[in-house]
Amino acid sequence: MGVIMKVENVSKHFAGLKALNKVSLEINDDEIFGIIGPNGAGKTTFFNVISGFNSPTSGKVFFAGKEMTGSNITQFCTRGIARTFQNIRIFSEMTVMENLLVGMHNRIHSTFFGVCMNTRKQRDVEKKAADKAMEIMEYLNIATFANEYAANLSYGTQRLVEIGRALASEPKLLLLDEPSAGMNQQETMELMKLIQGIRKLGPAIIVIEHNMKFMMNLSYRIAVLNFGELLMVDTPKEVQEDPRVIEAYLGKGEEY
Amino acid sequence: MYKINKRQIFGFVLLAVFCMVPWVINNTYIIKVISNAMLYSIIALSINLIVGFSGQLDFGRSAFAGLGGYFSAVVFTTYHVPFIIAFIGGALFAAFMGALLGLLCRYSSFDYLTLITIGFSEICRKVFEQWYSVTNGSFGFRTSRPSFFGFKFNSQQSMFYFCLVLLILCYIVIRRITKSKMGRGYKAIRDDEIAAAYSGIDIKNYKMVCFIIGSFFTGIAGAAMVHYTMFAAPTNYTIDESLIMLQMPILGGLGSLPGSIIGASVLTLLPEVSRGFYLYRLLFLGILLVILMRFAPNGLLGRHGIKDQIMDYISERRARNNGKPDKTNAEEKVVTAHGRNHEG
């Protein structure tokens, strides 16, 4: 066990708005870490800051033992971060197979010369990548759609394709932004099992979610954000019973 | 090692028939037109790589054809460099200029690429026109036919094969690029830049490299054209020409390589059908573009293009004629399609 992601006093301001205000967190490399909070609490901004989409206004971000503050998305990805999005972002005009192969982008080592000459090495590399993509698709039960255009798939399957693409990059840390959005009870339960299975495969996972039941069952630890500030970090049970959390979600009771 | 399927056999047969053309047809004019269509196909392929695969809009392709052509012709004729070096040099020169523009966009934004290419094509045309000492200005520059190791391509027939081999080579290389990691990267950038960045693709570098590769192939086709007609004039490299070039892959279907060849063939053969048509070609092409955008935005062979629509129509008709079992099948399809819509 060790710390995979460390965030020190990170703030992110958009003009006058303090989307994140001095947040400090440590995430271990063997846990499913949950982030909850009311709308506009800064959850997605937190993801954006720790994956290089926005650089923090102040504070430091450490990932896999190296300071990464100010690095861009590509550098974070090369070092081992993968993420899915709140509103699905897949490559709709590409097949599911190609989607996963794009996820493997940095794991495929081919040279320009090799591509033009279609050398034996190049063919081997492509073959190996396709085999691995097939393996992931079988794990996610989407192997039947391998040659289907992603745009033609149903919403739930597109989610799985997105998760598959993130897994294909063999991440050390997987960021899931509201993975169960738009799913019914049954699908949500399946997704929960899937995420637990993925955790056992290796990557640490951070999940943002609104579905409380889902989060309480899934996460080892939960951080609560409210108006850009970190309210608390604790086990699901403690978080559920904390008066500050209840206040953040339901508001303070007025005293008569 | 290789599995040969029906498609490949069809391709080989088509190629063999095509190789026979210069023997069967003695009319040099027709051979000339076909060769011209093949060279334009290379340009259409390069545009498809830039516009169709990586999703950047480029209005200055003719300038790169001109750069490749003029460079190759001037180096070959004025400085007596061996043809093969001048020829490849022309392509590399076009790629080099592409790299300069690419770098410009790399460190500002690729949103400006369209404007930059328009300006650049106009600059190039003016340079070709005004630099008398090198390009012979608006009188045009005369050069000679290609020659490899003592063999000179003097006859129309030999030029036909020269163009054919060049087209096949370029097609194979571009096809391999699009099927590789690079091609997938380009398509990913076209579909969703943010998701592409989160897959570890360096977007700006990829766009720049794509532009350079495209410029290389445009340059090589431009050089071949100049040596073929043995003449280069600034009027061949105007923005009108760029627009026609851009329309070739759009007509054929962006993202489909065979489509680019068909698009280029149609748009180079049509004006030859009648000279009267040649006068009105811009009007016709404009109308054609509008109609295409309305009814088949993906062209002839693109996804959901005219070919796909016809195939769908035929299979639907067949299902209807076959009687009940297929009919219920079709109805089921409609139901699931509706279900999907509701989910979305």
Coordinates of C-alpha atoms in Angstrom, one line a residue:
Chain A
M1 CA 0.0 0.0 0.0
G2 CA 1.2 3.5 -0.8
V3 CA 0.0 6.9 -1.8
I4 CA -0.7 7.2 -5.5
M5 CA -2.2 10.7 -5.6
K6 CA -1.4 13.5 -3.2
V7 CA -3.1 16.9 -3.4
E8 CA -1.7 19.7 -1.3
N9 CA -3.7 22.9 -0.6
V10 CA -5.0 23.0 -4.2
S11 CA -7.2 25.9 -5.2
K12 CA -8.8 26.6 -8.5
H13 CA -10.4 30.0 -9.1
F14 CA -12.4 30.9 -12.2
A15 CA -12.2 34.7 -12.2
G16 CA -14.0 35.5 -8.8
L17 CA -15.5 32.0 -8.3
K18 CA -13.6 29.7 -6.0
A19 CA -14.3 26.4 -7.5
L20 CA -11.8 24.7 -5.2
N21 CA -10.4 26.2 -2.1
K22 CA -7.3 24.7 -0.4
V23 CA -8.2 21.1 -0.8
S24 CA -5.7 18.5 0.6
L25 CA -6.2 14.8 0.0
E26 CA -4.2 11.6 -0.2
I27 CA -5.5 8.7 -2.2
N28 CA -4.0 5.2 -1.7
D29 CA -3.2 2.9 -4.6
D30 CA -5.5 0.1 -3.4
E31 CA -8.8 1.8 -2.7
I32 CA -12.0 3.0 -4.3
F33 CA -12.2 6.6 -3.2
G34 CA -15.5 8.4 -3.5
I35 CA -16.2 12.1 -3.9
I36 CA -19.6 13.4 -3.1
G37 CA -21.1 16.9 -2.7
P38 CA -24.1 19.0 -3.8
N39 CA -24.3 20.4 -7.3
G40 CA -21.5 22.9 -8.0
A41 CA -19.4 21.7 -5.1
G42 CA -16.3 21.4 -7.3
K43 CA -16.2 17.7 -7.9
T44 CA -15.6 17.7 -11.6
T45 CA -13.2 20.7 -11.2
F46 CA -11.2 18.5 -8.8
F47 CA -11.0 15.8 -11.5
N48 CA -10.0 18.4 -14.1
V49 CA -7.2 19.7 -11.8
I50 CA -5.8 16.3 -10.9
S51 CA -5.7 15.1 -14.5
G52 CA -4.2 18.2 -16.1
F53 CA -7.2 19.6 -17.9
N54 CA -7.0 22.8 -15.7
S55 CA -3.9 23.7 -13.8
P56 CA -4.5 24.7 -10.2
T57 CA -4.4 28.4 -9.2
S58 CA -2.3 27.4 -6.2
G59 CA -1.2 24.3 -4.5
K60 CA 0.6 21.1 -5.6
V61 CA -0.5 17.9 -7.3
F62 CA 1.7 14.7 -6.8
F63 CA 1.0 11.6 -8.9
A64 CA 2.8 8.3 -8.6
G65 CA 5.6 9.9 -6.5
K66 CA 6.3 12.8 -8.8
E67 CA 5.1 16.4 -8.7
M68 CA 2.8 17.0 -11.7
T69 CA 1.5 20.5 -11.0
G70 CA 1.1 22.4 -14.3
S71 CA 1.6 19.3 -16.5
N72 CA -0.8 18.8 -19.4
I73 CA -3.3 16.0 -20.0
T74 CA -0.9 14.0 -22.2
Q75 CA 1.8 14.0 -19.5
F76 CA -0.7 12.8 -16.9
C77 CA -2.0 10.1 -19.2
T78 CA 1.4 8.8 -20.0
R79 CA 2.1 8.6 -16.3
G80 CA -1.0 6.5 -15.8
I81 CA -4.3 8.4 -15.4
A82 CA -7.4 7.5 -17.3
R83 CA -10.8 8.9 -17.0
T84 CA -14.4 8.7 -18.1
F85 CA -16.7 11.7 -18.5
Q86 CA -20.0 12.8 -17.0
N87 CA -21.5 13.2 -20.4
I88 CA -20.2 10.2 -22.4
R89 CA -17.3 11.1 -24.7
I90 CA -16.6 8.2 -27.1
F91 CA -15.3 8.3 -30.7
S92 CA -18.7 7.9 -32.3
E93 CA -17.5 7.5 -35.9
M94 CA -15.1 4.7 -35.0
T95 CA -15.8 1.1 -34.2
V96 CA -15.7 -0.2 -30.6
M97 CA -12.4 -2.0 -31.4
E98 CA -10.9 1.2 -32.7
N99 CA -12.1 3.1 -29.6
L100 CA -10.2 0.7 -27.4
L101 CA -7.1 0.8 -29.6
V102 CA -7.1 4.6 -29.2
G103 CA -7.2 4.0 -25.5
M104 CA -4.0 1.9 -25.9
H105 CA -2.4 4.7 -27.8
N106 CA 0.7 5.1 -25.6
R107 CA 1.1 1.3 -25.2
I108 CA 1.5 0.7 -29.0
H109 CA 5.0 1.4 -30.1
S110 CA 5.2 1.7 -33.9
T111 CA 7.5 3.7 -36.0
F112 CA 6.6 5.8 -39.1
F113 CA 8.9 3.6 -41.2
G114 CA 7.3 0.5 -39.8
V115 CA 3.8 1.8 -40.7
C116 CA 4.7 2.7 -44.2
M117 CA 6.5 -0.6 -44.9
N118 CA 4.1 -2.7 -42.9
T119 CA 7.0 -4.6 -41.4
R120 CA 6.6 -7.8 -39.5
K121 CA 7.2 -6.0 -36.2
Q122 CA 4.4 -3.5 -37.0
R123 CA 2.0 -6.3 -37.8
D124 CA 2.9 -8.1 -34.6
V125 CA 2.4 -5.0 -32.5
E126 CA -1.0 -4.3 -34.1
K127 CA -2.0 -8.0 -33.6
K128 CA -1.0 -8.0 -30.0
A129 CA -2.9 -4.7 -29.3
A130 CA -6.1 -6.1 -31.0
D131 CA -5.9 -9.3 -29.0
K132 CA -5.6 -7.3 -25.8
A133 CA -8.5 -5.0 -26.8
M134 CA -10.6 -8.2 -27.5
E135 CA -9.7 -9.5 -24.0
I136 CA -10.9 -6.2 -22.4
M137 CA -14.1 -6.3 -24.5
E138 CA -14.8 -9.9 -23.4
Y139 CA -14.2 -8.9 -19.7
L140 CA -16.8 -6.1 -20.2
N141 CA -19.2 -8.3 -22.2
I142 CA -19.1 -6.0 -25.3
A143 CA -17.1 -8.3 -27.5
T144 CA -20.1 -8.8 -29.8
F145 CA -20.1 -5.1 -30.7
A146 CA -16.4 -5.1 -31.6
N147 CA -17.0 -4.0 -35.2
E148 CA -20.0 -1.9 -34.6
Y149 CA -19.8 1.9 -34.8
A150 CA -19.9 3.4 -31.3
A151 CA -22.6 5.8 -32.3
N152 CA -25.0 2.9 -33.0
L153 CA -24.8 1.5 -29.5
S154 CA -27.2 2.0 -26.6
Y155 CA -26.3 4.4 -23.7
G156 CA -25.3 1.7 -21.3
T157 CA -23.0 0.0 -23.8
Q158 CA -21.4 3.3 -24.7
R159 CA -20.6 3.8 -21.0
L160 CA -18.9 0.4 -21.0
V161 CA -17.0 1.3 -24.2
E162 CA -15.8 4.4 -22.4
I163 CA -14.7 2.4 -19.4
G164 CA -13.0 -0.1 -21.7
R165 CA -11.1 2.6 -23.4
A166 CA -9.9 3.9 -20.1
L167 CA -8.9 0.4 -19.0
A168 CA -7.0 -0.2 -22.3
S169 CA -4.4 2.3 -21.3
E170 CA -3.5 0.2 -18.2
P171 CA -3.9 3.1 -15.8
K172 CA -2.6 3.3 -12.3
L173 CA -5.5 5.6 -11.3
L174 CA -8.9 5.5 -12.9
L175 CA -11.2 8.5 -12.6
L176 CA -14.9 7.8 -13.0
D177 CA -17.2 10.9 -13.3
E178 CA -20.8 9.8 -12.5
P179 CA -20.6 6.4 -14.1
S180 CA -24.1 5.4 -13.1
A181 CA -25.8 8.5 -14.6
G182 CA -28.8 7.5 -16.6
M183 CA -28.8 3.8 -15.5
N184 CA -31.6 1.9 -13.9
Q185 CA -31.3 0.0 -10.6
Q186 CA -30.3 -3.3 -12.2
E187 CA -27.6 -1.7 -14.4
T188 CA -26.3 0.3 -11.4
M189 CA -25.8 -2.9 -9.4
E190 CA -24.0 -4.6 -12.3
L191 CA -21.8 -1.5 -12.7
M192 CA -20.9 -1.7 -9.0
K193 CA -19.8 -5.3 -9.3
L194 CA -17.8 -4.3 -12.4
I195 CA -16.0 -1.4 -10.7
Q196 CA -15.1 -3.7 -7.7
G197 CA -13.8 -6.2 -10.3
I198 CA -11.7 -3.6 -12.0
R199 CA -10.2 -2.5 -8.6
K200 CA -9.0 -6.1 -8.2
L201 CA -7.2 -5.9 -11.6
G202 CA -4.9 -3.2 -10.4
P203 CA -5.8 0.5 -10.7
A204 CA -6.9 2.7 -7.8
I205 CA -10.3 4.3 -8.5
I206 CA -11.8 7.6 -7.7
V207 CA -15.5 7.9 -8.3
I208 CA -17.8 10.9 -8.4
E209 CA -21.4 10.0 -7.9
H210 CA -24.8 11.3 -6.8
N211 CA -26.3 8.0 -6.1
M212 CA -25.7 7.7 -2.3
K213 CA -26.6 4.0 -2.0
F214 CA -24.1 3.2 -4.7
M215 CA -21.4 5.2 -3.1
M216 CA -21.9 3.9 0.4
N217 CA -21.6 0.3 -0.8
L218 CA -18.7 0.9 -3.2
S219 CA -16.2 3.3 -1.6
Y220 CA -13.7 2.5 1.0
R221 CA -13.4 6.2 1.9
I222 CA -15.4 9.2 0.9
A223 CA -14.5 12.9 0.7
V224 CA -17.3 15.4 0.9
L225 CA -16.9 18.7 -1.0
N226 CA -19.1 21.7 -0.5
F227 CA -18.7 25.1 -2.2
G228 CA -15.2 24.1 -3.2
E229 CA -14.1 23.3 0.4
L230 CA -13.3 19.8 1.7
L231 CA -15.8 19.1 4.5
M232 CA -14.4 15.8 5.6
V233 CA -12.8 12.5 4.6
D234 CA -13.9 9.3 6.3
T235 CA -15.5 5.9 5.9
P236 CA -19.0 5.8 4.4
K237 CA -20.6 5.1 7.7
E238 CA -19.1 8.1 9.5
V239 CA -19.8 10.4 6.5
Q240 CA -23.5 9.3 6.5
E241 CA -24.0 10.2 10.1
D242 CA -22.0 13.5 10.2
P243 CA -24.2 16.5 10.8
R244 CA -22.1 18.8 8.6
V245 CA -22.8 16.5 5.6
I246 CA -26.5 16.4 6.3
E247 CA -26.4 20.2 6.5
A248 CA -24.6 20.5 3.2
Y249 CA -27.2 18.5 1.4
L250 CA -30.4 19.4 3.3
G251 CA -29.5 22.8 4.7
K252 CA -29.5 24.0 8.3
G253 CA -32.6 23.7 10.3
E254 CA -34.0 27.0 11.3
E255 CA -34.3 27.7 15.0
Y256 CA -37.5 29.2 16.2
Chain B
M1 CA 0.4 -15.7 -44.5
Y2 CA -2.1 -13.4 -46.2
K3 CA -5.6 -14.5 -46.6
I4 CA -7.0 -13.5 -49.9
N5 CA -10.7 -12.6 -49.9
K6 CA -13.2 -11.6 -52.5
R7 CA -12.5 -7.9 -52.3
Q8 CA -8.8 -8.4 -53.0
I9 CA -9.5 -10.6 -56.0
F10 CA -11.9 -7.9 -57.3
G11 CA -9.2 -5.3 -56.7
F12 CA -6.6 -7.3 -58.6
V13 CA -8.9 -7.9 -61.5
L14 CA -9.8 -4.2 -61.7
L15 CA -6.2 -3.3 -61.6
A16 CA -5.3 -5.8 -64.4
V17 CA -8.1 -4.4 -66.6
F18 CA -6.9 -0.9 -65.8
C19 CA -3.3 -1.8 -66.9
M20 CA -4.6 -2.9 -70.3
V21 CA -6.2 0.5 -71.0
P22 CA -3.2 2.0 -72.9
W23 CA -3.0 -1.1 -75.1
V24 CA -6.7 -1.1 -76.0
I25 CA -7.3 2.6 -76.3
N26 CA -5.0 4.3 -78.9
N27 CA -6.5 7.7 -78.4
T28 CA -3.8 9.6 -76.5
Y29 CA -6.3 12.3 -75.4
I30 CA -8.3 9.8 -73.4
I31 CA -5.1 8.3 -71.8
K32 CA -4.0 11.8 -71.0
V33 CA -7.3 12.6 -69.2
I34 CA -7.2 9.3 -67.2
S35 CA -3.6 10.0 -66.2
N36 CA -4.6 13.4 -65.1
A37 CA -7.5 11.9 -63.0
M38 CA -5.0 9.6 -61.3
L39 CA -2.7 12.5 -60.3
Y40 CA -5.7 14.4 -59.0
S41 CA -6.6 11.3 -57.1
I42 CA -3.4 11.5 -55.1
I43 CA -4.2 15.1 -54.2
A44 CA -7.7 14.0 -53.2
L45 CA -6.3 11.3 -51.0
S46 CA -3.9 13.8 -49.3
I47 CA -6.8 16.2 -48.7
N48 CA -8.9 13.3 -47.3
L49 CA -6.1 12.6 -44.8
I50 CA -6.2 16.2 -43.6
V51 CA -9.9 17.1 -43.9
G52 CA -11.5 13.7 -43.6
F53 CA -9.3 12.0 -41.0
S54 CA -8.0 14.7 -38.8
G55 CA -10.8 17.1 -39.3
Q56 CA -8.9 20.3 -40.3
L57 CA -10.3 22.5 -43.0
D58 CA -7.7 23.4 -45.6
F59 CA -8.3 25.8 -48.5
G60 CA -4.8 26.1 -49.9
R61 CA -4.0 22.7 -51.3
S62 CA -3.2 24.0 -54.8
A63 CA -0.4 26.1 -53.4
F64 CA 1.3 22.9 -52.1
A65 CA 0.9 21.3 -55.5
G66 CA 2.4 24.4 -57.0
L67 CA 5.3 24.4 -54.6
G68 CA 6.1 20.8 -55.3
G69 CA 5.7 21.2 -59.0
Y70 CA 7.8 24.4 -59.3
F71 CA 10.5 23.2 -57.0
S72 CA 10.9 19.9 -58.9
A73 CA 10.8 21.6 -62.3
V74 CA 13.2 24.4 -61.5
V75 CA 15.7 22.1 -59.8
F76 CA 15.5 19.6 -62.7
T77 CA 15.6 22.0 -65.6
T78 CA 17.7 24.9 -64.4
Y79 CA 20.1 23.0 -62.2
H80 CA 20.2 19.6 -64.0
V81 CA 19.7 17.6 -60.9
P82 CA 18.8 13.9 -61.5
F83 CA 15.1 13.5 -61.9
I84 CA 14.4 11.3 -59.0
I85 CA 16.1 13.7 -56.6
A86 CA 14.2 16.7 -58.0
F87 CA 11.0 14.8 -57.9
I88 CA 11.3 13.6 -54.3
G89 CA 12.8 17.0 -53.4
G90 CA 9.7 18.8 -54.7
A91 CA 7.5 16.7 -52.4
L92 CA 9.8 17.2 -49.5
F93 CA 9.9 21.0 -50.2
A94 CA 6.0 21.0 -50.1
A95 CA 6.2 19.0 -46.8
F96 CA 8.7 21.5 -45.5
M97 CA 6.5 24.5 -46.2
G98 CA 3.6 22.5 -44.7
A99 CA 5.8 22.1 -41.6
L100 CA 6.3 25.8 -41.3
L101 CA 2.6 26.5 -41.5
G102 CA 2.0 23.6 -39.1
L103 CA 4.5 25.0 -36.6
L104 CA 2.8 28.4 -36.9
C105 CA -0.5 26.7 -35.9
R106 CA 1.2 24.4 -33.4
Y107 CA 2.2 27.4 -31.3
S108 CA -1.0 29.5 -31.8
S109 CA -4.1 27.5 -32.7
F110 CA -5.3 25.2 -35.4
D111 CA -8.5 27.2 -35.6
Y112 CA -6.5 29.6 -37.8
L113 CA -5.4 26.9 -40.3
T114 CA -8.2 27.7 -42.8
L115 CA -7.4 31.4 -42.9
I116 CA -3.6 30.7 -43.0
T117 CA -3.9 28.3 -45.9
I118 CA -6.1 30.8 -47.9
G119 CA -3.5 33.5 -47.3
F120 CA -0.6 31.2 -48.0
S121 CA -2.0 30.0 -51.4
E122 CA -2.4 33.6 -52.5
I123 CA 1.2 34.4 -51.4
C124 CA 2.5 31.4 -53.3
R125 CA 0.5 32.4 -56.5
K126 CA 2.0 35.8 -56.3
V127 CA 5.5 34.5 -55.9
F128 CA 5.2 32.1 -58.8
E129 CA 3.9 35.1 -60.9
Q130 CA 6.5 37.7 -59.8
W131 CA 9.7 35.9 -59.4
Y132 CA 10.7 36.1 -63.0
S133 CA 14.3 35.0 -62.7
V134 CA 13.4 31.6 -61.3
T135 CA 9.8 30.8 -62.3
N136 CA 9.7 32.8 -65.6
G137 CA 6.6 34.6 -64.2
S138 CA 3.2 34.5 -65.8
F139 CA 4.7 33.1 -69.1
G140 CA 5.0 29.8 -67.3
F141 CA 7.9 27.5 -66.7
R142 CA 8.9 24.9 -69.3
T143 CA 10.4 21.6 -68.1
S144 CA 10.7 18.1 -69.5
R145 CA 9.4 14.6 -69.0
P146 CA 10.6 12.4 -66.2
S147 CA 13.5 10.1 -66.7
F148 CA 14.7 7.3 -64.5
F149 CA 18.2 6.0 -64.9
G150 CA 18.4 6.8 -68.6
F151 CA 14.8 5.7 -69.4
K152 CA 12.7 8.7 -70.5
F153 CA 8.9 8.7 -70.2
N154 CA 8.3 10.2 -73.6
S155 CA 5.1 8.4 -74.7
Q156 CA 1.7 8.9 -73.2
Q157 CA 1.5 5.2 -72.5
S158 CA 4.7 5.2 -70.3
M159 CA 3.3 8.3 -68.5
F160 CA 0.1 6.4 -67.9
Y161 CA 2.0 3.7 -66.1
F162 CA 4.1 6.2 -64.2
C163 CA 1.0 7.9 -62.8
L164 CA -0.6 4.5 -62.1
V165 CA 2.4 3.2 -60.1
L166 CA 2.6 6.6 -58.2
L167 CA -1.1 6.4 -57.4
I168 CA -0.9 2.8 -56.1
L169 CA 2.2 3.6 -54.0
C170 CA 0.6 6.7 -52.4
Y171 CA -2.7 4.8 -51.9
I172 CA -0.9 2.0 -50.1
V173 CA 1.1 4.3 -47.8
I174 CA -1.9 6.5 -47.0
R175 CA -4.0 3.4 -46.3
R176 CA -1.4 2.0 -44.0
I177 CA -1.2 5.3 -42.2
T178 CA -4.9 5.5 -41.7
K179 CA -5.0 1.8 -40.4
S180 CA -2.3 2.4 -37.9
K181 CA -2.0 4.0 -34.5
M182 CA -1.5 7.4 -36.3
G183 CA -4.7 7.1 -38.3
R184 CA -6.7 6.1 -35.3
G185 CA -5.2 9.1 -33.5
Y186 CA -6.4 11.4 -36.3
K187 CA -9.9 10.0 -36.3
A188 CA -10.0 10.3 -32.5
I189 CA -9.1 13.9 -32.7
R190 CA -11.8 14.5 -35.4
D191 CA -14.4 12.8 -33.2
D192 CA -13.6 14.3 -29.8
E193 CA -10.6 16.3 -29.0
I194 CA -10.9 16.1 -25.2
A195 CA -11.4 12.4 -25.1
A196 CA -8.5 12.0 -27.5
A197 CA -6.3 14.1 -25.2
Y198 CA -7.3 11.8 -22.3
S199 CA -6.2 8.8 -24.3
G200 CA -2.7 10.2 -24.3
I201 CA -2.7 11.7 -27.8
D202 CA -0.7 14.9 -28.3
I203 CA -3.3 16.7 -30.3
K204 CA -1.3 19.6 -31.6
N205 CA 1.7 17.5 -32.7
Y206 CA -0.7 15.0 -34.4
K207 CA -2.5 17.7 -36.3
M208 CA 0.9 19.2 -37.4
V209 CA 2.3 15.8 -38.5
C210 CA -0.9 15.0 -40.4
F211 CA -0.7 18.4 -42.2
I212 CA 3.0 17.7 -43.1
I213 CA 2.2 14.2 -44.5
G214 CA -0.7 15.5 -46.5
S215 CA 1.5 18.3 -47.9
F216 CA 4.1 15.7 -48.9
F217 CA 1.6 13.8 -51.0
T218 CA 0.1 16.9 -52.5
G219 CA 3.6 18.0 -53.4
I220 CA 4.5 14.7 -55.1
A221 CA 1.3 14.8 -57.2
G222 CA 2.0 18.5 -58.0
A223 CA 5.5 17.6 -59.2
A224 CA 4.2 14.7 -61.3
M225 CA 1.6 17.0 -62.9
V226 CA 4.2 19.6 -63.9
H227 CA 6.5 17.0 -65.4
Y228 CA 3.6 15.4 -67.2
T229 CA 2.3 18.6 -68.9
M230 CA 5.9 19.9 -69.1
F231 CA 4.6 23.2 -68.1
A232 CA 3.9 25.1 -64.9
A233 CA 1.9 28.4 -64.8
P234 CA 0.7 30.4 -61.8
T235 CA -2.9 30.4 -63.1
N236 CA -3.0 26.6 -62.3
Y237 CA -2.6 27.4 -58.6
T238 CA -5.4 29.7 -57.7
I239 CA -7.9 29.3 -54.9
D240 CA -10.6 28.1 -57.4
E241 CA -8.3 25.2 -58.1
S242 CA -8.0 24.5 -54.3
L243 CA -11.8 24.5 -54.0
I244 CA -12.2 22.0 -56.7
M245 CA -9.5 19.8 -55.2
L246 CA -11.3 20.1 -51.8
Q247 CA -14.5 19.0 -53.4
M248 CA -13.1 15.8 -54.8
P249 CA -12.8 13.9 -51.4
I250 CA -16.1 15.5 -50.2
L251 CA -17.9 14.2 -53.3
G252 CA -16.3 10.8 -52.8
G253 CA -16.9 10.7 -49.1
L254 CA -14.7 12.0 -46.4
G255 CA -13.0 9.2 -44.5
S256 CA -13.2 6.8 -47.5
L257 CA -10.0 6.4 -49.5
P258 CA -11.6 4.7 -52.6
G259 CA -14.2 7.4 -52.5
S260 CA -11.5 10.1 -52.9
I261 CA -10.3 8.3 -56.1
I262 CA -13.9 8.2 -57.5
G263 CA -14.5 11.8 -56.5
A264 CA -11.3 13.0 -58.2
S265 CA -12.1 10.9 -61.3
V266 CA -15.6 12.3 -61.6
L267 CA -14.5 15.9 -61.2
T268 CA -11.6 15.7 -63.6
L269 CA -13.5 13.7 -66.3
L270 CA -16.7 15.8 -66.2
P271 CA -15.1 19.0 -67.6
E272 CA -13.6 17.0 -70.4
V273 CA -16.9 15.7 -71.5
S274 CA -17.7 19.0 -73.1
R275 CA -15.8 22.2 -73.3
G276 CA -19.1 24.0 -72.8
F277 CA -19.3 22.4 -69.4
Y278 CA -15.8 23.7 -68.6
L279 CA -17.1 27.3 -68.7
Y280 CA -19.8 26.6 -66.2
R281 CA -17.9 24.1 -64.0
L282 CA -17.7 26.4 -61.0
L283 CA -21.4 27.1 -61.1
F284 CA -22.1 23.4 -61.5
L285 CA -19.7 22.4 -58.7
G286 CA -21.3 25.0 -56.4
I287 CA -24.7 23.6 -56.9
L288 CA -23.4 20.0 -56.6
L289 CA -21.9 20.9 -53.3
V290 CA -25.1 22.3 -51.9
I291 CA -27.1 19.3 -53.1
L292 CA -24.5 16.9 -51.6
M293 CA -24.6 18.7 -48.2
R294 CA -28.4 18.4 -48.2
F295 CA -28.9 14.8 -49.2
A296 CA -25.6 13.0 -48.6
P297 CA -23.2 15.0 -46.4
N298 CA -20.9 12.0 -46.4
G299 CA -20.6 11.8 -50.2
L300 CA -20.7 8.7 -52.3
L301 CA -18.8 6.2 -50.2
G302 CA -18.6 7.8 -46.8
R303 CA -20.5 6.4 -43.8
H304 CA -24.3 6.8 -44.5
G305 CA -23.3 8.1 -47.9
I306 CA -25.1 7.5 -51.2
K307 CA -23.8 4.0 -51.5
D308 CA -24.9 3.0 -48.0
Q309 CA -28.3 4.6 -48.6
I310 CA -28.8 2.6 -51.8
M311 CA -27.7 -0.6 -50.2
D312 CA -30.1 0.0 -47.3
Y313 CA -32.9 0.7 -49.8
I314 CA -32.2 -2.5 -51.7
S315 CA -32.0 -4.7 -48.7
E316 CA -35.3 -3.2 -47.4
R317 CA -37.0 -3.9 -50.8
R318 CA -35.6 -7.4 -50.8
A319 CA -36.9 -8.0 -47.3
R320 CA -40.3 -6.7 -48.3
N321 CA -40.5 -8.9 -51.4
N322 CA -39.4 -12.0 -49.6
G323 CA -42.6 -12.2 -47.6
K324 CA -43.6 -12.5 -44.0
P325 CA -40.5 -13.7 -42.0
D326 CA -38.3 -10.9 -43.1
K327 CA -41.1 -8.4 -42.8
T328 CA -41.6 -9.1 -39.1
N329 CA -37.9 -8.8 -38.8
A330 CA -37.9 -5.4 -40.3
E331 CA -40.8 -4.4 -38.0
E332 CA -38.8 -5.6 -35.0
K333 CA -35.9 -3.4 -36.2
V334 CA -38.1 -0.4 -36.2
V335 CA -39.3 -1.1 -32.7
T336 CA -35.8 -1.4 -31.3
A337 CA -34.8 1.7 -33.1
H338 CA -37.6 3.5 -31.3
G339 CA -36.6 2.0 -28.0
R340 CA -33.1 3.3 -28.5
N341 CA -34.4 6.8 -29.2
H342 CA -36.3 6.8 -26.0
E343 CA -33.3 5.6 -24.0
G344 CA -31.1 8.4 -25.5

